[in-house]
XYZ file of C-alpha atoms in Angstrom:
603
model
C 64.698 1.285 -12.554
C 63.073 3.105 -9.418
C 59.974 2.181 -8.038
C 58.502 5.371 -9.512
C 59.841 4.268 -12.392
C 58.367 1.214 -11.836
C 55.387 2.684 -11.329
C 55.554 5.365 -14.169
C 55.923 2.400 -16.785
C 52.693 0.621 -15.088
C 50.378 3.747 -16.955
C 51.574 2.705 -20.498
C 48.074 2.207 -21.452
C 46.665 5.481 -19.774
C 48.591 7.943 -21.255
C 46.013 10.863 -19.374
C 46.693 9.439 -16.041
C 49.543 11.304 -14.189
C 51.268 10.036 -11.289
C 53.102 12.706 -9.034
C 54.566 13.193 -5.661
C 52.662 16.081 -5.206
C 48.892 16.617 -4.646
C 46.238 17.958 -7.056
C 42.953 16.236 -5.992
C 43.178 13.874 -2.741
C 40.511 11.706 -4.544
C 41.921 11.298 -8.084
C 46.221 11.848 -7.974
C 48.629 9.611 -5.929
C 49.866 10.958 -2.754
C 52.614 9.604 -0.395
C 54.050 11.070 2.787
C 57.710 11.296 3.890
C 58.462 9.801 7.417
C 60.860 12.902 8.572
C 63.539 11.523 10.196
C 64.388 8.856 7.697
C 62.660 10.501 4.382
C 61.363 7.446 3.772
C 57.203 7.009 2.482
C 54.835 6.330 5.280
C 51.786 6.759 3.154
C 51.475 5.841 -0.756
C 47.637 6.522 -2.598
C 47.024 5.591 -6.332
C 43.065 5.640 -6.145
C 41.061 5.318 -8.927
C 43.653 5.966 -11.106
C 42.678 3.177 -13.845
C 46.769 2.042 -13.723
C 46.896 -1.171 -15.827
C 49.783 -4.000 -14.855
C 50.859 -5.675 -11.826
C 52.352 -4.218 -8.771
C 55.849 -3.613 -8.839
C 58.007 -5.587 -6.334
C 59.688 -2.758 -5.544
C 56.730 -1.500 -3.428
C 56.889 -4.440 -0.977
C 60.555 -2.814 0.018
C 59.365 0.655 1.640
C 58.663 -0.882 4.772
C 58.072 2.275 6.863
C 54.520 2.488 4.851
C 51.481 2.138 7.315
C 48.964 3.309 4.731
C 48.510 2.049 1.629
C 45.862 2.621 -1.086
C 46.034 0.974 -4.316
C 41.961 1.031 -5.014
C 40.140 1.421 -8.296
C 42.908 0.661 -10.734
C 43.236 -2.009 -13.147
C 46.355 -4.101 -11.034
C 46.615 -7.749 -12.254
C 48.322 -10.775 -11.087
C 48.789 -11.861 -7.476
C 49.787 -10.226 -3.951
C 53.562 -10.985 -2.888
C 53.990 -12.780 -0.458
C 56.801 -10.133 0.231
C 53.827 -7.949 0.847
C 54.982 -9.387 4.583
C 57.904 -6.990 4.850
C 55.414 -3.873 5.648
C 55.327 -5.242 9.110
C 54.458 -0.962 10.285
C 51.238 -1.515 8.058
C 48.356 -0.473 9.543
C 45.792 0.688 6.748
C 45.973 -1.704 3.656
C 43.274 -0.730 0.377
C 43.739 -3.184 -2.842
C 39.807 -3.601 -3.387
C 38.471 -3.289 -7.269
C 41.093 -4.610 -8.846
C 42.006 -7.195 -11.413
C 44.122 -9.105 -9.044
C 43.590 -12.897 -8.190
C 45.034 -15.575 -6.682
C 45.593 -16.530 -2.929
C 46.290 -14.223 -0.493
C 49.625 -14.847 0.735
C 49.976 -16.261 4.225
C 52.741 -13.707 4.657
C 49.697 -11.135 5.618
C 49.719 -12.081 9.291
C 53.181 -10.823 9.907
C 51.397 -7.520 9.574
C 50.098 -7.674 13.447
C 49.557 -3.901 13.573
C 47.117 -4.187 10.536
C 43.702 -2.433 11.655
C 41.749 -2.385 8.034
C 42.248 -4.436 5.262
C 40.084 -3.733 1.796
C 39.782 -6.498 -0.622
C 37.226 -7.827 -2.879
C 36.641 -11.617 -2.005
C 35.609 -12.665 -5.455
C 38.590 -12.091 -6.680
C 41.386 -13.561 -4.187
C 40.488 -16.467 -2.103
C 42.147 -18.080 1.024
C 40.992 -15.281 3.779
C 39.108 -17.995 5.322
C 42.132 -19.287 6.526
C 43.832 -16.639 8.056
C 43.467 -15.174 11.463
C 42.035 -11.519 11.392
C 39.739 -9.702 14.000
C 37.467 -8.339 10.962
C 33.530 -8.442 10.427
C 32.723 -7.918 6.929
C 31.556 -11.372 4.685
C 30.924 -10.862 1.302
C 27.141 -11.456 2.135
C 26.476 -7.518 3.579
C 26.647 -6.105 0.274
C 27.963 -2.895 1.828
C 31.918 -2.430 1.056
C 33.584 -6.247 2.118
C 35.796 -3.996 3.698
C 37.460 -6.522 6.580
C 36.965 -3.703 9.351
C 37.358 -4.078 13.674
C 34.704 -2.571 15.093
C 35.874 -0.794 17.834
C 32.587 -0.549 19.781
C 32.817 -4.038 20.758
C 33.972 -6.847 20.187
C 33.468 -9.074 17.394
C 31.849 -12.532 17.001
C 34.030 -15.078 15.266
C 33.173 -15.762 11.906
C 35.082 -17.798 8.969
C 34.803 -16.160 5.339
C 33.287 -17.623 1.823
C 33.376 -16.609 -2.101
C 29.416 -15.927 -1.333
C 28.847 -14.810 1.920
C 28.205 -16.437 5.304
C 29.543 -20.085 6.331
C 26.759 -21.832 8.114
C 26.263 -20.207 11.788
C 23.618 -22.486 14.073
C 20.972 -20.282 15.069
C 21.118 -21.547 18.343
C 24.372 -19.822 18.886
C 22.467 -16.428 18.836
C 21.258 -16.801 22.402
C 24.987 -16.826 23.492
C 25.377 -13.045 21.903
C 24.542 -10.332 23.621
C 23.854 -6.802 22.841
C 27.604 -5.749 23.137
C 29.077 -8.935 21.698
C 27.134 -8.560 18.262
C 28.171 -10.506 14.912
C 28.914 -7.369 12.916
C 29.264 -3.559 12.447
C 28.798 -0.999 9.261
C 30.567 1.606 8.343
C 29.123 3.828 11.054
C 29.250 0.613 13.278
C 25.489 0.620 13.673
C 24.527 -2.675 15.544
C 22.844 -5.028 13.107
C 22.195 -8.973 12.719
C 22.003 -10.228 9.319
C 21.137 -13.416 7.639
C 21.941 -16.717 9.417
C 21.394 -20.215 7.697
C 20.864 -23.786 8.903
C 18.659 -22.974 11.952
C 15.219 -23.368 13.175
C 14.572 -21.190 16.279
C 12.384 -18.263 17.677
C 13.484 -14.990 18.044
C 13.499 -15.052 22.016
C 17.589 -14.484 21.927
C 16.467 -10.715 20.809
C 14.951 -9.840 23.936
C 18.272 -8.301 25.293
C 19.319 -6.759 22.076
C 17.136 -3.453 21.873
C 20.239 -1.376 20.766
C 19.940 -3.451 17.512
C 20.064 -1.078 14.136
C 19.030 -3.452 11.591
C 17.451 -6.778 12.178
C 17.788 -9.378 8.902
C 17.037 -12.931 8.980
C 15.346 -13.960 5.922
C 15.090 -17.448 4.755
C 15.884 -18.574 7.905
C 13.160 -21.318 9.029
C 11.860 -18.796 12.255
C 8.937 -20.174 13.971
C 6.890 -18.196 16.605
C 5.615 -14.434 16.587
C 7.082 -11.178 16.351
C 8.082 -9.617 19.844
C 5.106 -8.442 20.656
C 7.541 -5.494 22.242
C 9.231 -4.714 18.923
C 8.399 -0.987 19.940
C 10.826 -0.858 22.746
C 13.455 -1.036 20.002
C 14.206 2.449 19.633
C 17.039 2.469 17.162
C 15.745 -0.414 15.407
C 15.173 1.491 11.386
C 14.935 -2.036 8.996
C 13.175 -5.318 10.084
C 13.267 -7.817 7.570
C 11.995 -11.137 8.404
C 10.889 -12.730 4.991
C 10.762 -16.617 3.691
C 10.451 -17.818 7.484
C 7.010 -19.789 9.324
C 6.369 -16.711 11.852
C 2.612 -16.812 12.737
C 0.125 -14.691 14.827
C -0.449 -11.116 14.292
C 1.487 -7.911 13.738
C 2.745 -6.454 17.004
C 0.161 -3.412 18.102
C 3.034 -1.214 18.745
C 6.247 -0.235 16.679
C 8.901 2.524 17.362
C 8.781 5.549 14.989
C 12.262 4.813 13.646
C 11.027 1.256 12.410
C 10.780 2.153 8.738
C 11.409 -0.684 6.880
C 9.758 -3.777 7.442
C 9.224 -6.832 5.288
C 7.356 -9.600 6.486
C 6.605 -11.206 3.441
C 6.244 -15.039 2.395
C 5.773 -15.881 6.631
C 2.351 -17.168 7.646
C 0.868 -14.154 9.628
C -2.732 -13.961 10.325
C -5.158 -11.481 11.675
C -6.303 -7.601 11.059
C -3.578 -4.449 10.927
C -2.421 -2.361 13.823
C -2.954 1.171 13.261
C 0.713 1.884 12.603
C 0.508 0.939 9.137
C -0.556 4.389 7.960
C 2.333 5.748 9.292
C 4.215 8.680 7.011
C 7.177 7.475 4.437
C 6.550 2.925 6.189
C 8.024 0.729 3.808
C 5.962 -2.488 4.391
C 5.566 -5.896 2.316
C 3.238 -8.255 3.926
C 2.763 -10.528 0.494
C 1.768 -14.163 1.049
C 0.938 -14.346 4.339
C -2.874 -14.622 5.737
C -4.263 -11.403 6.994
C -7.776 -10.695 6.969
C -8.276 -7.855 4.680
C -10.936 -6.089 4.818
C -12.707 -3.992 2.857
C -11.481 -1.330 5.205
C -7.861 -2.382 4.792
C -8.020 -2.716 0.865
C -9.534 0.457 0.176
C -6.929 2.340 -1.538
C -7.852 1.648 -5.480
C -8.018 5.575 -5.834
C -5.084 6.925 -3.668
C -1.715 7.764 -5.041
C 1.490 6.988 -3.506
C 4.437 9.393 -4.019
C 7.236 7.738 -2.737
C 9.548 10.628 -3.937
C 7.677 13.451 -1.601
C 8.487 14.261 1.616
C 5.036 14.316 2.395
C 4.475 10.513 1.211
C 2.001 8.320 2.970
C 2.443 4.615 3.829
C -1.210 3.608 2.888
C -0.867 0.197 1.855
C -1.145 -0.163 -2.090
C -4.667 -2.085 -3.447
C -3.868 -5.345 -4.153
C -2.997 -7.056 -1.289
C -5.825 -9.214 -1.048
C -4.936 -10.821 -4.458
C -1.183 -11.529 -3.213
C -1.477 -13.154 -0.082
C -1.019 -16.947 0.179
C -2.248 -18.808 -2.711
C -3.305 -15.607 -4.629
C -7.057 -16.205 -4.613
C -7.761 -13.913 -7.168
C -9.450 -15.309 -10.255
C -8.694 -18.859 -8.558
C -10.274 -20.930 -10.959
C -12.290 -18.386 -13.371
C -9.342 -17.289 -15.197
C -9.221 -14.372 -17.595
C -5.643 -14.496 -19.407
C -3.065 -16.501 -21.067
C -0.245 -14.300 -21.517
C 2.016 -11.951 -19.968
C 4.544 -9.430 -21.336
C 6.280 -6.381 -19.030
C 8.964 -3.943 -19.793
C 10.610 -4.112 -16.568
C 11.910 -0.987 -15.069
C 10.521 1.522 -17.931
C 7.404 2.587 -20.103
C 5.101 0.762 -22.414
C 6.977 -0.369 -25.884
C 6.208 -2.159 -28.066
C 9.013 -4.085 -29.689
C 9.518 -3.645 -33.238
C 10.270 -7.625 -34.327
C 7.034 -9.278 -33.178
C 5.243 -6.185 -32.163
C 4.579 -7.484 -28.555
C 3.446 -4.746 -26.594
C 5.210 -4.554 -23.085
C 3.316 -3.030 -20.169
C 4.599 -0.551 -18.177
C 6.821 -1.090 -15.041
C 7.896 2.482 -14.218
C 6.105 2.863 -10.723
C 9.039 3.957 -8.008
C 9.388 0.676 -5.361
C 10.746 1.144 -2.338
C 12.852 -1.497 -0.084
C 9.443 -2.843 0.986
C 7.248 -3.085 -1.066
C 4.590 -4.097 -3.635
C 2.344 -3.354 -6.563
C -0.430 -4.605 -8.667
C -1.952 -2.797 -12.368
C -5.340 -2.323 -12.175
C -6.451 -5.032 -14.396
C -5.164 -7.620 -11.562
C -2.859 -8.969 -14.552
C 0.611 -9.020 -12.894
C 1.903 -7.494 -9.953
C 5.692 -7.074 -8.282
C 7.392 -7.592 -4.832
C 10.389 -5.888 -4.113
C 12.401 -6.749 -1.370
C 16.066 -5.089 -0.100
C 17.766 -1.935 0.374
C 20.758 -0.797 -1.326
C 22.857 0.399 1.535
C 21.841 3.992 3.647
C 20.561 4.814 -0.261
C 17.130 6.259 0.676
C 16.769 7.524 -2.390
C 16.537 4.358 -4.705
C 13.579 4.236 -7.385
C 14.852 0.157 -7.945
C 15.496 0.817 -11.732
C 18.424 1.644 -14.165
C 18.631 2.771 -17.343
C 21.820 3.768 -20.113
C 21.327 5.524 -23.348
C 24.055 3.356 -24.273
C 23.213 1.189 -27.646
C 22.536 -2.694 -26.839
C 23.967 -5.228 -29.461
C 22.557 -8.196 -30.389
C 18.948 -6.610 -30.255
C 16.925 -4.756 -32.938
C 15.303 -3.333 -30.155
C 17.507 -1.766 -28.022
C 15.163 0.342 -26.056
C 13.742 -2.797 -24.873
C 17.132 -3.325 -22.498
C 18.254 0.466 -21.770
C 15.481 0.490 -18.581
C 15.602 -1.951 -16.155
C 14.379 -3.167 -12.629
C 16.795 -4.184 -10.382
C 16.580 -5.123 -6.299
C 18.818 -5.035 -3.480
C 17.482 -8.478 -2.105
C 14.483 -10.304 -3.584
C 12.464 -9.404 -7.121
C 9.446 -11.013 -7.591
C 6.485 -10.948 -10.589
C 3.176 -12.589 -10.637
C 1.304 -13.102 -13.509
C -2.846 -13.756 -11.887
C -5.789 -14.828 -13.359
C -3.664 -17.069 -15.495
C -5.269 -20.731 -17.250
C -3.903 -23.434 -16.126
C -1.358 -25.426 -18.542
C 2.326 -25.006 -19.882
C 3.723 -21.736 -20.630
C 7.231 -20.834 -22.321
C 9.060 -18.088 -19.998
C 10.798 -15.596 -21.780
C 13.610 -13.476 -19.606
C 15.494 -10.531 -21.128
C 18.476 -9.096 -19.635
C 21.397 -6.370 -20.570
C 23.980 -5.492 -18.109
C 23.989 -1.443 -18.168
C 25.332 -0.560 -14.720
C 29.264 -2.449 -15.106
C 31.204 -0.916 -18.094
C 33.020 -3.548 -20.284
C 36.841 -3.270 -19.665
C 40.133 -2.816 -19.569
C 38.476 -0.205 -16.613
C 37.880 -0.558 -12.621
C 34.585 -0.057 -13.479
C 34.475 -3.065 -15.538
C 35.210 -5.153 -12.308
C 31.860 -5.787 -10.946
C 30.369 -8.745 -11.063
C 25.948 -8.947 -10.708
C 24.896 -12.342 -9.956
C 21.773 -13.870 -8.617
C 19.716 -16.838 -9.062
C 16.314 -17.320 -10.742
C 13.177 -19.326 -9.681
C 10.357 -20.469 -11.386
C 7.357 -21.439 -9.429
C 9.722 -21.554 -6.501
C 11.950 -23.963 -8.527
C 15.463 -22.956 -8.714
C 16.063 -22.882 -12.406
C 19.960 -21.013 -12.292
C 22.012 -20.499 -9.745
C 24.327 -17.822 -10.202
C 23.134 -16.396 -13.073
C 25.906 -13.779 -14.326
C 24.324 -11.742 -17.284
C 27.962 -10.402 -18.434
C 28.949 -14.119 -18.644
C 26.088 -15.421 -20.059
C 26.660 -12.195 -22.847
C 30.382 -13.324 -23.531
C 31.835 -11.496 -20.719
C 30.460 -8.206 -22.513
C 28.249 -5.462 -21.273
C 25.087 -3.576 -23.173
C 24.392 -7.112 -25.072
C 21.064 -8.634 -24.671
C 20.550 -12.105 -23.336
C 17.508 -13.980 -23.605
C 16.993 -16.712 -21.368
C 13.831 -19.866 -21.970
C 12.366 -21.450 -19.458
C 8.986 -23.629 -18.939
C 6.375 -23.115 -16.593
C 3.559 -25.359 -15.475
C 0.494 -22.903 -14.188
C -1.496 -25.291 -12.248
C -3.291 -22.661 -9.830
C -3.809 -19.760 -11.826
C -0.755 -18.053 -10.875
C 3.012 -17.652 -12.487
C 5.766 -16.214 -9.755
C 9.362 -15.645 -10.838
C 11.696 -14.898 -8.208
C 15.297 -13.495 -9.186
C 17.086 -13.640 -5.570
C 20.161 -12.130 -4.501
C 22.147 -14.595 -2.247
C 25.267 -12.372 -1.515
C 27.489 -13.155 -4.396
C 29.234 -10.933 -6.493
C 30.508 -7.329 -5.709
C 28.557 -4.369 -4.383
C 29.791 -1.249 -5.208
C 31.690 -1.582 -8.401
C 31.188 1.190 -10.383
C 29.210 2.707 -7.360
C 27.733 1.768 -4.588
C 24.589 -0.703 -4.633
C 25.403 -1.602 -8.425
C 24.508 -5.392 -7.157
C 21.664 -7.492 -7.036
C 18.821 -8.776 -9.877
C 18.154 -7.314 -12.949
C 15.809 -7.793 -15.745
C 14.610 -6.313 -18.611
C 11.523 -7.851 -19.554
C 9.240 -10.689 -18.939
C 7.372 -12.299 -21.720
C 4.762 -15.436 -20.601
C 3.377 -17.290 -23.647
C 1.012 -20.527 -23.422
C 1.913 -24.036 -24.751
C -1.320 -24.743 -25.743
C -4.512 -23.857 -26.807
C -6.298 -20.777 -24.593
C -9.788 -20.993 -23.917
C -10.348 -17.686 -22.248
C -10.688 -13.851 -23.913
C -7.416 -12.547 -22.445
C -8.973 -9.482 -21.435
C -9.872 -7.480 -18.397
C -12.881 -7.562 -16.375
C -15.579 -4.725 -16.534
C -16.263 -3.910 -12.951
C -20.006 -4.268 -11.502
C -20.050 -0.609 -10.668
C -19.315 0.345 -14.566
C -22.184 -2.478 -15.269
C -24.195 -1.153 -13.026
C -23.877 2.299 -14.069
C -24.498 1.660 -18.014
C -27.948 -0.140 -17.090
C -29.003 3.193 -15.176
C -27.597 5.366 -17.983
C -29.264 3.012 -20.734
C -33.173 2.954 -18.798
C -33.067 6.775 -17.786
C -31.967 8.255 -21.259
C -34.568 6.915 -23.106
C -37.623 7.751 -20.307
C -36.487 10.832 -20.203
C -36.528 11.498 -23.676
C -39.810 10.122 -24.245
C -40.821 12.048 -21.271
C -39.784 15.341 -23.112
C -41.610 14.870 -26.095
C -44.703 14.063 -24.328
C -44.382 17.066 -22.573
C -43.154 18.966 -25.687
C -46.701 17.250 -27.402
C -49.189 18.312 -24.405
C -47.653 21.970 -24.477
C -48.196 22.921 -28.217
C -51.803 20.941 -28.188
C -53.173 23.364 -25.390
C -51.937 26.194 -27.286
C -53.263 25.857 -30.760
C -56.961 24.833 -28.738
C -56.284 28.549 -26.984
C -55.466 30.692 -29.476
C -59.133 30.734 -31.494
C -60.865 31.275 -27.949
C -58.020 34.344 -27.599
C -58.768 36.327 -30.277
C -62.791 35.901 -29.494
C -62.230 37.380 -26.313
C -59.409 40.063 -28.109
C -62.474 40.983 -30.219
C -65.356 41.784 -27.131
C -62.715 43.529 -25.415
C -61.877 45.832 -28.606
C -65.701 46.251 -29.392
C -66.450 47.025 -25.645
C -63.430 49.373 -25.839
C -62.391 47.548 -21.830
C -58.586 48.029 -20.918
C -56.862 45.377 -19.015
C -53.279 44.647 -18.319
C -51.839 42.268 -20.784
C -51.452 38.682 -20.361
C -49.058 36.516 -19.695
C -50.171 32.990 -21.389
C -48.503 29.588 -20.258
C -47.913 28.808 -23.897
C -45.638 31.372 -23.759
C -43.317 28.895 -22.076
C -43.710 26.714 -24.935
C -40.379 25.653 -27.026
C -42.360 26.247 -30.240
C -42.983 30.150 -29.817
């Protein structure tokens, strides 16, 4: 048999699928090109074709091929190591597949190979081979093994999760045109280095940077105080590190992103906060805020309209570092929130779920007026601007009487984090739902995305790579219910579901990566001793004394009045009709008169 025949009998399970050696849509039908002079194939596409099987050996043998496409199928089993004998190979796709295994050492005789596409979760052994690529599994944007041509690349090794260990010490030896990595559009960005404890001096020559991301990273020292002079510079994220001293005064227009969260910042905000469409976290640090700076109970923040302001949310002052709010004069002793979606209440134990529906952004925080429980978000799904942070399916969800429960839910490009405040002290049982609704179940590309994350309790890792699909039985739109205990000691509960650059990132679409839950439920192990329920304000106090004084004064007021008025007219109206009765007998005219009883209710 042929190798289109080969390839013919590979679509036995997709009988719609058609396969064709000419071109209907350059997106959806394979296309291959004829090298002229020796009609042999120089370029062979099957994308996103949903083939099912394993590559045919007879594809290894058309060795004039330099491109190569095999993405978004269903392809099992392993690469050839006869995969070799395409030494003209210069663009090679096999990403979002089933396939496995090691990738055959055979893959360095192809020394004109300038991109390579693979998904590292599924085939291992890259690490070992010698490649000028930048893309680790950590960047969450493609994993596409890509040269950047702009300049030259820093040498990096390659891991199932992301990043091997790089001293942060080496950074002062990189300058601006010897950068660790590129995107897509080779925009000049840093991004998360582990195992270091350092400043961030070794920016100072490095003000083409793009993106600038070094959480969890142990920084000490300040922000440049010259951050502004960083034109291009759109996302800063510097989270989970010890940076102290203020925010810098100044800040470049194109700065639009910035997360500063969980550092240990001090002192009052710089005017550029209220800049137009600023993403900004600044949770858990220890700014002053003033009433000035937490004055924004009563604004509203459309973060969908081009005419949205950054105006920091209320609440801040309740999130920074140890959450003061309702430290020690608790008011509640349970939490329950339908992540991602509206208020339901579920139809088993009729818990009623609060509402999480309010559109995050890739910085940024919010707290319900009651001060119950509030939300950090943290990440940004690629160049998606766009990204309300939620996801929802009409699909049904087994293993649930309530399904609506699990067809909304919150999800993050980075770091998700809720805080239940004003909670008493003591043991509670944690309660976390999840349903995957983003990867299909298979045999389907799109069923080749993996989601996993780790969860923290209390800053206690309590799973590390949690994988809801495995945890489900390998299934999709099944919900999973997860138990954990808690130990409130300081009036606050945080649970922290953190991305750490495993899994895939764009499988069935781009930015389907990252946490996501459902719900939340918080119960208490013991016995409460507070009423559960929210504070009245003082002005509301304040304002029902007032209202409760002046009503009744001013009725009694009004029927004193009411009293005096009708008294002075029944003692007129004899001394009226004497004087009526000397006027008639003395047959005087005079204009009529206009009494003040006539103003009286009663007449």
């Amino acid at each position: 048999m042929g190798i289109i025949g080969k390839i013919k009998s590979m679509e036995h399970k997709r009988r719609t699928m058609q396969w064709s050696s000419h071109r209907h849509d350059q997106y959806r039908v394979h296309q291959w090109r004829l090298q002229s002079r020796y009609q042999m194939p120089v370029r062979w596409k099957v994308y996103a074709l949903s083939v099912f099987g394993v590559i045919p050996d007879e594809l290894w043998t058309l060795t004039y091929l330099t491109n190569l496409d095999l993405r978004q199928n269903y392809l099992t089993g392993t690469l050839s190591p006869s995969i070799g004998n395409l030494t003209r190979m210069q663009y090679l796709s096999v990403g979002i597949n089933a396939l496995s295994g090691q990738v055959p050492k055979e893959l360095g005789k192809l020394t004109d190979l300038r991109s390579l596409y693979v998904i590292l979760d599924f085939i291992s052994g890259l690490q070992t081979m010698t490649l000028q690529a930048a893309y680790p599994n950590s960047l969450g944007i493609g994993q596409t093994l890509k040269a950047c041509k702009q300049s030259p690349v820093f040498p990096l090794s390659y891991s199932d999760g992301g990043f091997r260990e790089i001293p942060l010490e080496h950074m002062r030896h990189i300058n601006e045109a010897n950068l660790l990595f590129c995107d897509t559009k080779c925009n000049r960005r840093i991004g998360d280095i582990s195992n270091g404890s350092s400043s961030l001096a070794f920016l100072n020559d490095m003000k083409s940077l793009n993106v600038l991301i070094l959480r969890n990273n142990n920084i000490s020292g300040s922000i440049p105080s010259n951050i502004g002079d960083y034109r291009s510079l759109s996302q800063l994220f510097l989270g989970n590190n010890k940076l102290t001293g203020p925010l810098p005064a100044q800040k470049s227009t194109s700065l639009l992103n910035v997360d500063v969260s969980y550092n240990e910042l001090s002192g009052s905000f710089p005017s550029w906060i209220n800049q137009q469409d600023l993403q900004l976290n600044l949770v858990a640090n220890n700014f002053t805020i003033e009433s000035s700076n937490d004055r924004h109970d009563n604004v509203v923040i459309d973060m969908h309209s081009s005419s949205a302001f950054s105006v920091l949310p209320s609440g801040l002052s309740c999130l920074q570092r140890n959450f003061p709010c309702y430290r020690n004069s608790p008011l509640y002793y349970n939490l329950s929130i339908k992540c991602g979606g509206p208020q339901i209440t579920s139809r088993i134990d009729q818990i009623m779920y609060e509402r999480d529906d309010e559109a995050l952004g890739p910085a940024t925080y919010y707290m319900t007026s009651t001060k119950r429980w509030a939300v950090s978000n943290v990440g940004r799904f690629g160049e998606n601007n766009n990204a309300r942070y939620t996801s929802n399916s009409s699909s049904q969800i087994t293993d649930t009487l309530d399904s609506e429960l699990f067809q909304t839910a919150r999800i993050s490009a980075g770091s998700l984090r809720y805080y239940g405040l004003g909670l008493e002290n003591g043991n509670y049982n944690v309660s976390l739902q999840f349903a995957e609704i983003s990867i299909l179940n298979p045999p389907d590309w799109r069923s080749l995305g993996r989601r996993i994350f780790d969860i923290y309790i209390q800053g206690n890792l309590v799973w590390k790579d949690f994988d809801i699909r495995k945890e489900a039985g390998g299934t999709s739109f099944q919900a999973v219910q997860k138990e954990f205990q808690a130990q409130v000691t300081e009036n606050y509960l945080e649970i922290h579901l953190f991305w750490a650059g495993k899994g895939t990132c764009c499988v069935p679409s781009q930015g389907t990566y990252g946490p996501s839950v459902s719900a939340i439920i918080a119960t208490p192990d013991f016995v409460p001793s507070v009423s559960n329920k929210p504070p009245t304000s003082s002005k509301k106090n304040k304002t029902g004394l007032i209202v409760g004084i002046s009503v009744p004064v001013g009725v009694l007021c009004f029927l004193s009045a009411l009293a005096l008025c009708c008294f002075v007219h029944q003692k007129r109206r004899p001394r009226q009709n004497e004087d009526e009765g000397k006027l008639e007998k003395g047959k005087e005219s005079l204009p009529s008169l206009l009494l003040q009883s006539d103003f009286c209710p009663t007449t």
